[in-house]
XYZ file of C-alpha atoms in Angstrom:
373
model
C -50.261 225.843 16.856
C -46.887 225.643 18.591
C -47.121 227.881 21.655
C -43.668 229.339 20.990
C -44.904 230.443 17.547
C -48.305 231.619 18.792
C -46.665 234.335 20.913
C -45.054 235.957 17.851
C -46.976 239.222 18.431
C -45.264 239.427 21.828
C -41.875 238.971 20.150
C -42.605 241.795 17.709
C -43.914 244.203 20.339
C -40.970 243.582 22.677
C -38.417 244.062 19.898
C -40.015 247.386 18.965
C -39.884 248.498 22.597
C -36.275 247.333 23.022
C -35.182 249.094 19.837
C -36.724 252.327 21.122
C -34.917 251.962 24.461
C -31.595 251.209 22.776
C -31.892 254.243 20.507
C -32.494 256.429 23.527
C -29.461 254.912 25.241
C -27.282 255.342 22.162
C -28.185 259.032 22.031
C -26.545 259.590 25.433
C -24.001 256.751 25.734
C -23.109 256.076 22.120
C -23.708 252.989 19.964
C -23.194 249.448 21.236
C -23.268 245.854 20.047
C -26.837 245.627 21.369
C -28.183 248.074 18.791
C -30.434 246.887 15.986
C -29.151 247.146 12.432
C -31.306 246.515 9.382
C -29.155 243.771 7.809
C -28.539 241.888 11.030
C -32.189 242.037 12.101
C -33.391 240.829 8.696
C -31.006 237.895 8.952
C -32.204 236.979 12.444
C -35.880 237.227 11.516
C -35.255 235.236 8.338
C -33.638 232.437 10.325
C -36.597 232.495 12.685
C -39.021 232.012 9.807
C -36.932 229.216 8.295
C -36.726 227.394 11.631
C -40.508 226.931 11.617
C -40.023 224.369 8.812
C -38.025 222.031 11.093
C -40.986 219.689 11.830
C -41.521 219.224 8.089
C -37.849 218.392 7.651
C -37.984 215.817 10.423
C -41.119 214.243 8.963
C -39.339 213.832 5.626
C -36.127 212.409 7.118
C -38.146 209.842 9.088
C -38.141 207.901 5.811
C -34.392 207.383 6.314
C -34.946 205.270 9.421
C -34.048 201.644 8.484
C -37.030 200.020 10.211
C -39.295 197.170 9.185
C -42.068 197.680 6.688
C -42.438 199.782 3.527
C -41.574 203.050 5.304
C -38.138 201.702 6.202
C -37.102 200.619 2.730
C -35.423 203.901 1.863
C -33.390 203.831 5.080
C -32.251 200.258 4.451
C -31.336 201.103 0.861
C -29.299 204.094 2.037
C -27.377 201.854 4.455
C -26.547 199.375 1.686
C -25.346 202.130 -0.640
C -23.360 203.677 2.224
C -21.627 200.365 2.944
C -20.606 200.090 -0.716
C -19.408 203.692 -0.748
C -17.355 203.109 2.401
C -15.714 200.045 0.830
C -14.878 201.917 -2.378
C -13.476 204.820 -0.355
C -11.268 202.511 1.716
C -9.856 200.894 -1.439
C -9.288 204.331 -2.983
C -7.424 205.442 0.160
C -4.993 202.569 -0.224
C -4.465 203.203 -3.927
C -3.875 206.907 -3.321
C -1.260 206.106 -0.647
C 0.882 203.996 -2.976
C 4.193 205.553 -4.071
C 3.971 207.325 -7.441
C 7.015 206.000 -9.288
C 5.961 207.316 -12.703
C 3.437 209.642 -14.345
C 0.894 206.880 -14.850
C 1.010 205.922 -11.175
C 0.743 209.560 -10.174
C -2.407 210.055 -12.251
C -3.886 206.838 -10.843
C -3.198 208.093 -7.316
C -4.808 211.470 -8.086
C -7.933 209.743 -9.410
C -8.071 207.535 -6.328
C -7.728 210.609 -4.112
C -10.685 212.282 -5.833
C -12.779 209.115 -5.446
C -11.848 208.853 -1.768
C -12.656 212.519 -1.240
C -16.165 212.237 -2.693
C -16.780 208.824 -1.156
C -15.647 209.944 2.284
C -18.033 212.903 2.311
C -20.950 210.795 1.034
C -20.332 208.039 3.583
C -19.944 210.312 6.600
C -22.949 212.452 5.629
C -25.152 209.387 5.125
C -24.090 207.692 8.365
C -24.652 210.829 10.442
C -28.010 211.623 8.801
C -29.373 208.090 9.206
C -28.112 207.920 12.798
C -29.755 211.271 13.620
C -33.049 210.304 12.023
C -33.047 206.921 13.754
C -32.235 208.426 17.150
C -35.031 210.963 16.796
C -37.510 208.283 15.722
C -36.636 205.721 18.399
C -36.453 208.152 21.327
C -39.388 210.372 20.329
C -42.026 211.113 22.960
C -44.927 209.570 21.086
C -43.088 206.328 20.424
C -41.957 206.096 24.054
C -45.471 206.941 25.269
C -46.790 203.773 23.632
C -44.329 201.752 25.756
C -45.148 203.451 29.054
C -46.330 201.537 32.113
C -48.076 204.441 33.821
C -49.989 207.620 32.977
C -49.186 210.426 35.390
C -52.136 212.424 34.073
C -52.086 216.208 34.163
C -51.245 216.658 37.822
C -48.381 218.603 39.458
C -45.978 215.649 39.383
C -46.285 215.238 35.608
C -45.702 218.948 35.052
C -42.762 219.029 37.452
C -41.071 216.101 35.699
C -41.726 217.653 32.286
C -40.527 221.162 33.105
C -37.425 220.144 35.062
C -36.703 217.135 32.835
C -36.886 219.214 29.665
C -34.603 221.852 31.161
C -32.025 219.247 32.194
C -32.201 217.555 28.793
C -31.887 220.938 27.104
C -28.730 221.721 29.078
C -27.009 218.548 27.884
C -28.202 218.796 24.284
C -27.132 222.450 24.173
C -23.764 221.603 25.697
C -23.207 218.830 23.149
C -23.962 221.314 20.376
C -20.911 223.255 21.526
C -18.697 220.212 22.077
C -19.405 218.124 18.939
C -18.579 219.803 15.649
C -21.361 218.166 13.661
C -23.850 219.513 16.189
C -22.059 222.874 16.306
C -22.662 223.162 12.559
C -26.381 222.969 13.343
C -26.256 225.440 16.230
C -23.706 227.980 15.007
C -26.243 230.230 13.170
C -27.601 231.227 16.573
C -24.158 232.554 17.545
C -23.283 234.131 14.199
C -24.599 237.623 14.944
C -22.162 240.242 16.193
C -25.116 241.983 17.842
C -27.066 240.948 20.896
C -30.710 241.886 21.257
C -34.099 240.189 21.289
C -33.984 239.543 17.540
C -30.946 237.314 18.167
C -33.205 234.906 20.064
C -35.121 234.257 16.842
C -31.924 233.343 14.958
C -32.720 229.667 15.309
C -31.047 226.907 13.248
C -33.138 225.164 10.625
C -32.012 221.642 11.558
C -32.052 221.925 15.363
C -34.110 218.724 15.705
C -31.083 216.767 14.419
C -29.092 217.925 17.437
C -31.170 216.062 20.024
C -29.134 213.135 21.381
C -30.119 213.275 25.042
C -33.694 211.969 24.650
C -36.596 213.987 25.988
C -38.770 210.962 25.230
C -37.618 209.268 28.428
C -40.186 211.420 30.248
C -42.969 209.875 28.169
C -41.657 206.439 29.091
C -42.068 207.473 32.743
C -45.701 208.376 32.122
C -45.616 212.065 31.184
C -48.011 212.785 28.345
C -46.425 213.980 25.063
C -48.681 217.058 25.044
C -47.234 218.141 28.403
C -43.700 217.511 27.177
C -44.367 219.609 24.071
C -45.818 222.453 26.127
C -42.759 222.306 28.399
C -40.548 222.628 25.316
C -42.449 225.717 24.207
C -42.355 227.327 27.646
C -38.605 226.665 27.886
C -38.039 228.286 24.494
C -40.258 231.270 25.330
C -38.348 231.833 28.563
C -35.063 231.925 26.672
C -36.343 234.641 24.353
C -36.234 237.482 26.876
C -32.717 236.765 28.142
C -31.282 237.877 24.783
C -31.064 241.511 25.828
C -28.526 244.051 27.007
C -31.128 246.377 28.485
C -31.423 244.320 31.698
C -28.123 244.335 33.537
C -28.803 242.178 36.622
C -31.662 240.521 38.487
C -30.006 240.381 41.871
C -30.644 237.206 43.879
C -32.431 235.569 40.930
C -29.028 235.285 39.219
C -28.196 232.488 41.664
C -30.869 230.121 40.368
C -32.159 231.332 37.013
C -30.577 231.811 33.635
C -30.663 235.585 33.107
C -29.611 238.151 30.489
C -26.302 238.549 32.319
C -25.571 234.813 32.237
C -26.643 234.469 28.625
C -24.547 237.397 27.448
C -21.597 235.346 28.650
C -22.831 232.385 26.604
C -22.876 234.512 23.433
C -19.453 236.005 24.075
C -16.556 234.977 21.840
C -14.053 235.986 24.540
C -11.774 233.086 25.428
C -12.955 233.317 29.029
C -16.598 233.008 28.006
C -16.403 230.265 25.359
C -18.673 227.238 25.914
C -20.119 228.483 29.175
C -23.670 228.851 30.563
C -25.591 226.309 28.473
C -28.715 226.426 30.665
C -32.219 227.045 29.435
C -34.098 228.209 32.537
C -32.084 227.041 35.561
C -28.453 228.182 35.714
C -28.068 225.569 38.446
C -27.184 222.968 35.796
C -24.074 224.922 34.755
C -23.043 225.334 38.367
C -23.618 221.645 39.036
C -21.762 220.365 35.949
C -18.877 222.848 35.920
C -19.704 225.102 32.948
C -20.743 228.275 34.773
C -19.056 231.614 34.205
C -20.315 234.883 35.665
C -20.295 238.093 33.636
C -17.253 240.210 34.488
C -17.621 243.979 34.742
C -14.097 244.478 33.373
C -14.643 242.158 30.385
C -17.790 242.847 28.362
C -18.847 240.095 25.990
C -17.666 240.365 22.386
C -20.513 238.857 20.395
C -20.213 236.618 17.372
C -17.810 233.821 16.503
C -14.082 233.479 17.057
C -13.883 233.859 13.256
C -16.887 235.850 12.050
C -18.484 235.081 8.695
C -18.989 238.749 7.740
C -22.274 237.974 5.988
C -25.994 238.380 6.569
C -26.964 236.083 3.696
C -29.285 233.354 4.987
C -27.570 230.622 2.968
C -24.161 231.599 4.328
C -25.431 231.939 7.902
C -27.168 228.549 7.712
C -24.508 226.482 5.965
C -21.042 228.001 6.412
C -19.925 225.547 9.108
C -21.380 222.535 7.278
C -19.383 223.491 4.194
C -16.176 224.042 6.165
C -16.658 220.749 8.006
C -17.230 218.687 4.885
C -14.299 220.364 3.132
C -12.198 219.045 5.991
C -13.773 215.591 5.575
C -13.092 215.709 1.835
C -9.375 216.347 2.285
C -8.977 213.602 4.905
C -7.143 210.412 3.976
C -8.374 208.110 6.749
C -11.618 207.320 8.540
C -10.355 208.532 11.890
C -9.994 212.059 10.580
C -13.193 211.930 8.526
C -15.385 211.042 11.465
C -13.233 213.128 13.810
C -14.045 216.295 11.877
C -17.753 215.632 12.528
C -17.858 213.881 15.903
C -15.015 215.508 17.808
C -14.982 219.054 19.165
C -14.821 222.153 16.955
C -11.494 223.054 18.591
C -10.034 219.693 17.628
C -11.319 220.121 14.086
C -9.806 223.561 13.647
C -6.489 222.430 15.143
C -6.395 219.345 12.919
C -7.179 221.485 9.880
C -4.210 223.709 10.755
C -1.989 220.611 11.004
C -3.101 219.416 7.565
C -2.523 222.885 6.123
C 1.017 222.863 7.517
C 1.719 219.417 6.062
C 0.332 220.453 2.664
C 2.450 223.615 2.669
C 5.583 221.634 3.545
C 4.881 219.103 0.769
C 4.349 221.913 -1.731
C 7.691 223.467 -0.784
C 9.454 220.112 -1.021
C 7.866 219.414 -4.421
C 8.880 222.839 -5.742
C 12.420 222.326 -4.504
C 12.658 218.895 -6.115
C 11.485 220.179 -9.491
C 13.754 223.234 -9.400
């Protein structure tokens, strides 16, 4: 069993203890965003249960990898269909852009726009999914282990490489999840709660394995056994569980080196000052080294949640709201630069570009109304 799942009794016991402590604090200091609420806690625990299915999802999507042999046929077929869809979409874009001199031309342009909208979404979704599945397959630890030159065994060096290497890889993968909108769509459920307590740590995305682009498998290529790499992953995840709390204010000198509750509260803050900061797993040194560190400010407590909260505890909404918003933006795009930009560029770029398109659409609607008046 996955070590991070095996310690579930510890998760439950610690949440019960934290809830008791928070209730006692609320009785004297008043309620806070750290308090447990039934709806929010159910949502977090539900996401935690769903996230356990991630390995099954990855096993199924491995069929999409366009490799040699019978297992790669589906992936190759998807690429062929995607190429055709991309061609049809490109033609439809050009037809939709032609001037509509009469009613017949206008209807033809509207049909072309609908074709381009559906084709653009299908093409982008297929390309990203196949690329993610292929990256995961090619860079996976077990595949890289077969190509190793050395076996470092189970000694201190192997464990040091695995623990530090996983933490460094986690920093970059986590950072990319905040800086690439397609990856943010995967990660955003973890930030969707407006509360911050130990249950928030279990609010894990279902498709997190698709967000791994900095390969952990490189450690296997260096001779670190996959079992050690997997244990390092579990230990890293277990460590991150306890930092999702408001009951521990500071750890003194440890704050200099380790990721702590104080540092991670900043990470979950939607305050402009705190956005996209403190991506570390265990060692906060990575954020300090790569310029993404922000200390918690006594005069600015973290406001938890998203810059635009979803106001829902429904698991479907929590899991998919950003995917749906992202692909709506892809659907309304009229060129490939925007379509892939809405997925591969930053969330901030995507939201700004969406605002630009909304402004253009509003101006066109006004102009059309004025012309027909």
